[in-house]
Tab-separated table of C-alpha atoms in Angstrom:
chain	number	residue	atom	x	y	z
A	643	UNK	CA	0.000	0.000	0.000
A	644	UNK	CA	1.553	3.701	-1.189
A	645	UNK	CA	0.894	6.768	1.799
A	646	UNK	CA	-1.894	7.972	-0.440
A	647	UNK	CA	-3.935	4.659	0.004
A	648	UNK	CA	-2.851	4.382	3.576
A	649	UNK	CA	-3.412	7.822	4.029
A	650	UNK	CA	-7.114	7.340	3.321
A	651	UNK	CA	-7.071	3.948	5.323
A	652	UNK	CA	-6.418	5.796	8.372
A	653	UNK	CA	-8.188	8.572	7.768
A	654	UNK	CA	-11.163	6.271	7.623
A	655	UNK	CA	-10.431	4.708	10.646
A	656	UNK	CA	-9.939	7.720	12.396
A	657	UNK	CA	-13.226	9.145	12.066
A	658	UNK	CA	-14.761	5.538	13.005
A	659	UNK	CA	-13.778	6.399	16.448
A	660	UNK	CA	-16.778	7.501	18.483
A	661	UNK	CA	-16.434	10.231	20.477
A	662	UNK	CA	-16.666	8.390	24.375
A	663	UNK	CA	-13.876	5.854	23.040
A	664	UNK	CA	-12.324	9.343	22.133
A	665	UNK	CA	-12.084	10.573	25.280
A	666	UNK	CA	-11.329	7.783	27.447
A	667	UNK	CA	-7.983	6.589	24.611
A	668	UNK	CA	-7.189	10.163	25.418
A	669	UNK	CA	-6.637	10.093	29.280
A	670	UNK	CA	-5.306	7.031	28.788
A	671	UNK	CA	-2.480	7.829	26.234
A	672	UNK	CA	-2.261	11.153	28.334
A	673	UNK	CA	-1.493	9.104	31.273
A	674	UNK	CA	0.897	6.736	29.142
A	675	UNK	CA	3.044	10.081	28.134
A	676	UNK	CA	3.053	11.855	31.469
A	677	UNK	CA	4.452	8.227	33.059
A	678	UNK	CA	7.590	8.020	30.806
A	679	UNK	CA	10.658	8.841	32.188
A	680	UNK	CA	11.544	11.278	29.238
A	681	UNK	CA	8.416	13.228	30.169
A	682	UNK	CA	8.959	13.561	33.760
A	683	UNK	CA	12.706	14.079	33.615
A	684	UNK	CA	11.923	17.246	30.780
A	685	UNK	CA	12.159	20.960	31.577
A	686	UNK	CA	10.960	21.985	28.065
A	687	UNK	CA	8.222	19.925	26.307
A	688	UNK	CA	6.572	20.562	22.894
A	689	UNK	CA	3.027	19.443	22.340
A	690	UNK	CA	0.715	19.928	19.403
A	691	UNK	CA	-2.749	21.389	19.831
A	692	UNK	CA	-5.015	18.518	18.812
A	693	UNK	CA	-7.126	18.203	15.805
A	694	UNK	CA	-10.802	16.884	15.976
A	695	UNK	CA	-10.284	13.406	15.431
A	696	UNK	CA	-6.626	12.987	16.964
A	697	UNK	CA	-5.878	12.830	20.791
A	698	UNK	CA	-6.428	15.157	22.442
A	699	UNK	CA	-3.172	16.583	24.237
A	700	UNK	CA	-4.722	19.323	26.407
A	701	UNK	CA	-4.467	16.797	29.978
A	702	UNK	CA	-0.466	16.318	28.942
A	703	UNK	CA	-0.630	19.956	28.786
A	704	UNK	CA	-1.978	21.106	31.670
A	705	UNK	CA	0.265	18.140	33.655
A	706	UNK	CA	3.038	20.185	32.226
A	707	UNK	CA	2.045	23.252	33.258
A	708	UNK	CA	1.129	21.391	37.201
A	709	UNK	CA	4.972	20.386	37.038
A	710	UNK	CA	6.676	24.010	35.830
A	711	UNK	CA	7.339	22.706	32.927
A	712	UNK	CA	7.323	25.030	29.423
A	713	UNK	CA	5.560	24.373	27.157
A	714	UNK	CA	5.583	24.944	23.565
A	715	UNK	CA	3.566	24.061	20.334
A	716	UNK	CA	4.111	24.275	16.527
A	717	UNK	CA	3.728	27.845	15.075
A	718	UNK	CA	3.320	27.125	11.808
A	719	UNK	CA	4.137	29.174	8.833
A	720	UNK	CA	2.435	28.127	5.241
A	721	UNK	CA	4.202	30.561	3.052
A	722	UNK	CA	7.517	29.026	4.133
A	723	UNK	CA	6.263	25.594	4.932
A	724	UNK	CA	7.725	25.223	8.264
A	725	UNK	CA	7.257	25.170	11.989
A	726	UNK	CA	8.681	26.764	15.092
A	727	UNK	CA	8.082	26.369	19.052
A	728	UNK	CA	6.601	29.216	20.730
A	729	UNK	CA	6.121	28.552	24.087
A	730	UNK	CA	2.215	29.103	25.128
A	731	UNK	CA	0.722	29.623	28.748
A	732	UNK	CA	-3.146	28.701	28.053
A	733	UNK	CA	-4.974	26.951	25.466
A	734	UNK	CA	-8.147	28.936	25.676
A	735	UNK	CA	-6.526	32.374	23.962
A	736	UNK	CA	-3.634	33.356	21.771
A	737	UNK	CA	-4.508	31.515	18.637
A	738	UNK	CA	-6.011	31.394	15.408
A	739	UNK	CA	-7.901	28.431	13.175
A	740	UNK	CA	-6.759	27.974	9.961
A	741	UNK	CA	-7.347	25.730	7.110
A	742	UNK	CA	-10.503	23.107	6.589
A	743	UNK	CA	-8.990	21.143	9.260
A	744	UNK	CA	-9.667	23.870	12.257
A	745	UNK	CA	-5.554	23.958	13.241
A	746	UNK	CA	-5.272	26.194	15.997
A	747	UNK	CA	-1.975	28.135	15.215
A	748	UNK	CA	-0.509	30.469	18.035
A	749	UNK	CA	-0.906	34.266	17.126
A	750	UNK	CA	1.950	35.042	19.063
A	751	UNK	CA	4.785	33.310	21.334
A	752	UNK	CA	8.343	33.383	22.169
A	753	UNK	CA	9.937	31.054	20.169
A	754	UNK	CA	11.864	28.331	22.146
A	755	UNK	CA	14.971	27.568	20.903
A	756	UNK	CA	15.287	24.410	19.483
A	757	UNK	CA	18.228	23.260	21.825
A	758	UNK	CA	15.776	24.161	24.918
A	759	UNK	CA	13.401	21.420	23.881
A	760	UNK	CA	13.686	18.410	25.994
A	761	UNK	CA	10.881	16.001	24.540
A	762	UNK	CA	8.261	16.357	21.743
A	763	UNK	CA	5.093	14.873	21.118
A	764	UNK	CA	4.284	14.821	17.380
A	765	UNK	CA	1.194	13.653	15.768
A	766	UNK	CA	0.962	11.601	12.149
A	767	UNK	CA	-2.043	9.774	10.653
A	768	UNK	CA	-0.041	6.995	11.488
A	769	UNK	CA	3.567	4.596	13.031
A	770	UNK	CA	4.618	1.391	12.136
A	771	UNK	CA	5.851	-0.923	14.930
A	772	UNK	CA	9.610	0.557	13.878
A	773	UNK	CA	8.762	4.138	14.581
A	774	UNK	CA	8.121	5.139	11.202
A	775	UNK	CA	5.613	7.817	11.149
A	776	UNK	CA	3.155	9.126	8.141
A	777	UNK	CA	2.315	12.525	8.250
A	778	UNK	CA	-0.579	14.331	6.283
A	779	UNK	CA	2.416	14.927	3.348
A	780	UNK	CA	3.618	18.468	4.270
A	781	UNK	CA	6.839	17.244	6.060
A	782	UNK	CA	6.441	19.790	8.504
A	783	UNK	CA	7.977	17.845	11.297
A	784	UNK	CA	10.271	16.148	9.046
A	785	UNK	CA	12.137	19.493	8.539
A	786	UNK	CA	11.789	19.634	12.159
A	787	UNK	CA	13.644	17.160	13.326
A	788	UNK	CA	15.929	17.601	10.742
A	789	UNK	CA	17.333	20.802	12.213
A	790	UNK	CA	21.494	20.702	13.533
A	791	UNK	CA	20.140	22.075	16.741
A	792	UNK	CA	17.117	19.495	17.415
A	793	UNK	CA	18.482	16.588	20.231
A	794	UNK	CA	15.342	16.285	21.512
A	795	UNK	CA	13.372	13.126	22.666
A	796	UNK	CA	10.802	12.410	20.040
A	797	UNK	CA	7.733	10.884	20.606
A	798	UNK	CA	4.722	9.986	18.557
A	799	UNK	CA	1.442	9.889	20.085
A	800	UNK	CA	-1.359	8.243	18.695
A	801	UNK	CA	-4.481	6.169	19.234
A	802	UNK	CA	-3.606	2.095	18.973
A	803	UNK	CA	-5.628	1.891	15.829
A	804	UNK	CA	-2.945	3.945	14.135
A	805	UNK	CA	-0.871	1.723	14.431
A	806	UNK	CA	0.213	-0.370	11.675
A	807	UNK	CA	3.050	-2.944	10.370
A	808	UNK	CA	4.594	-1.185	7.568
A	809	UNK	CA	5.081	2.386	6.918
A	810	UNK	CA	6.934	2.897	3.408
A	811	UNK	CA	9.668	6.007	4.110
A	812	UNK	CA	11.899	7.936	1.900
A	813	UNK	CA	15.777	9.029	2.868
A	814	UNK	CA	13.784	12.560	4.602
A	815	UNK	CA	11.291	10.745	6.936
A	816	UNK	CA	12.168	10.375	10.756
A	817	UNK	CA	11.448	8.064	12.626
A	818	UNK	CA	10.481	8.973	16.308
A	819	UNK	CA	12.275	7.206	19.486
A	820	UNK	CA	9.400	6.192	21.120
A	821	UNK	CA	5.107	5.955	20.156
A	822	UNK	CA	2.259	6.196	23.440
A	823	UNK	CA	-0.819	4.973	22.336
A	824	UNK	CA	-3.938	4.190	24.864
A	825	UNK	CA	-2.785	0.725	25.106
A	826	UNK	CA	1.170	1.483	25.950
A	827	UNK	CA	4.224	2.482	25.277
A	828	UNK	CA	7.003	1.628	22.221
A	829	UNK	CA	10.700	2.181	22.223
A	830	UNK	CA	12.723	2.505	19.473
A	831	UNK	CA	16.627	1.644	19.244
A	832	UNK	CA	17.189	5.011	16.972
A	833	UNK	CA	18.003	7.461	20.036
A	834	UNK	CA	18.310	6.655	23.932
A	835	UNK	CA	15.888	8.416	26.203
A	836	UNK	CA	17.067	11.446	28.788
């Protein structure tokens, strides 16, 4: 299967989740993340501010805030095709929705340099069971983690019916070091944690 079919595929299976099995995967996975190691031990984390249909991150969020830990979230830029942190203090001001999606993007911010950033939580449509994740085809985080100054932790975060057994990748996909679903917690042999 190419990413356009499985693109669809999960896109599909996505919005067969009902919304009560939303919520509950969500505190669950939330819980999952805010357990690691790599989250507790972080002074800087970077979330993303959930979509609809993916999971929602606002509980890790707040649990990062309850710990004095900063936290920042993709500002993204679509003339230039790329993302920076800013770091945010509430997630019920300070933003904008854009595109048919409803992305909240942060108005403003102080960017967070990328050294700073300790662990990040990225989203995808999907991971294979080797860390490979599918994005919506923007490479947005791609050219993330690609940057000379990234070292951080990265994490993917998903619901376990994202998961799948083959992702096909290209020489610019990265893979993330570790995937928290509702049901767990993967680890990956391409970085060790903090």
């Amino acid at each position: 299967m190419d990413k356009a079919q499985l693109r669809l595929k999960l896109k599909k299976c996505l919005q067969n989740i009902d919304e009560d099995q939303r919520i509950e995967k969500s505190r669950q996975a939330c819980k999952n993340l805010t357990d690691m190691p790599q989250f507790q031990n972080a002074d800087t984390v970077m979330l993303y501010l959930s979509l609809p249909y993916e999971i929602d991150t606002s509980e890790a969020i707040l649990q990062c805030w309850q710990s004095g830990k900063t936290v920042a979230v993709p500002k993204i830029s679509w003339e230039q095709r790329h993302m920076i942190p800013v770091k945010i203090n509430s997630l019920e001001t300070g933003f904008s929705t854009t595109g048919t999606l409803g992305l909240r993007n942060p108005v403003a911010g102080i960017p967070v340099p990328f050294e700073e950033i300790d662990l990040v939580v990225t989203p995808a449509l999907g991971y294979d069971k080797n860390g490979n994740r599918l994005g919506r085809g923007g490479s947005y985080y791609d050219r993330f983690f690609s940057h000379d100054k990234m070292n951080a932790f990265k994490c993917g975060f998903a619901y376990s019916e994202q998961v799948v057994d083959f992702i096909p990748v290209n020489e610019y996909d990265r893979p993330v070091d570790s995937l928290v679903t509702d049901n767990g917690v993967m680890f990956f042999n391409h970085k060790k944690g903090l």
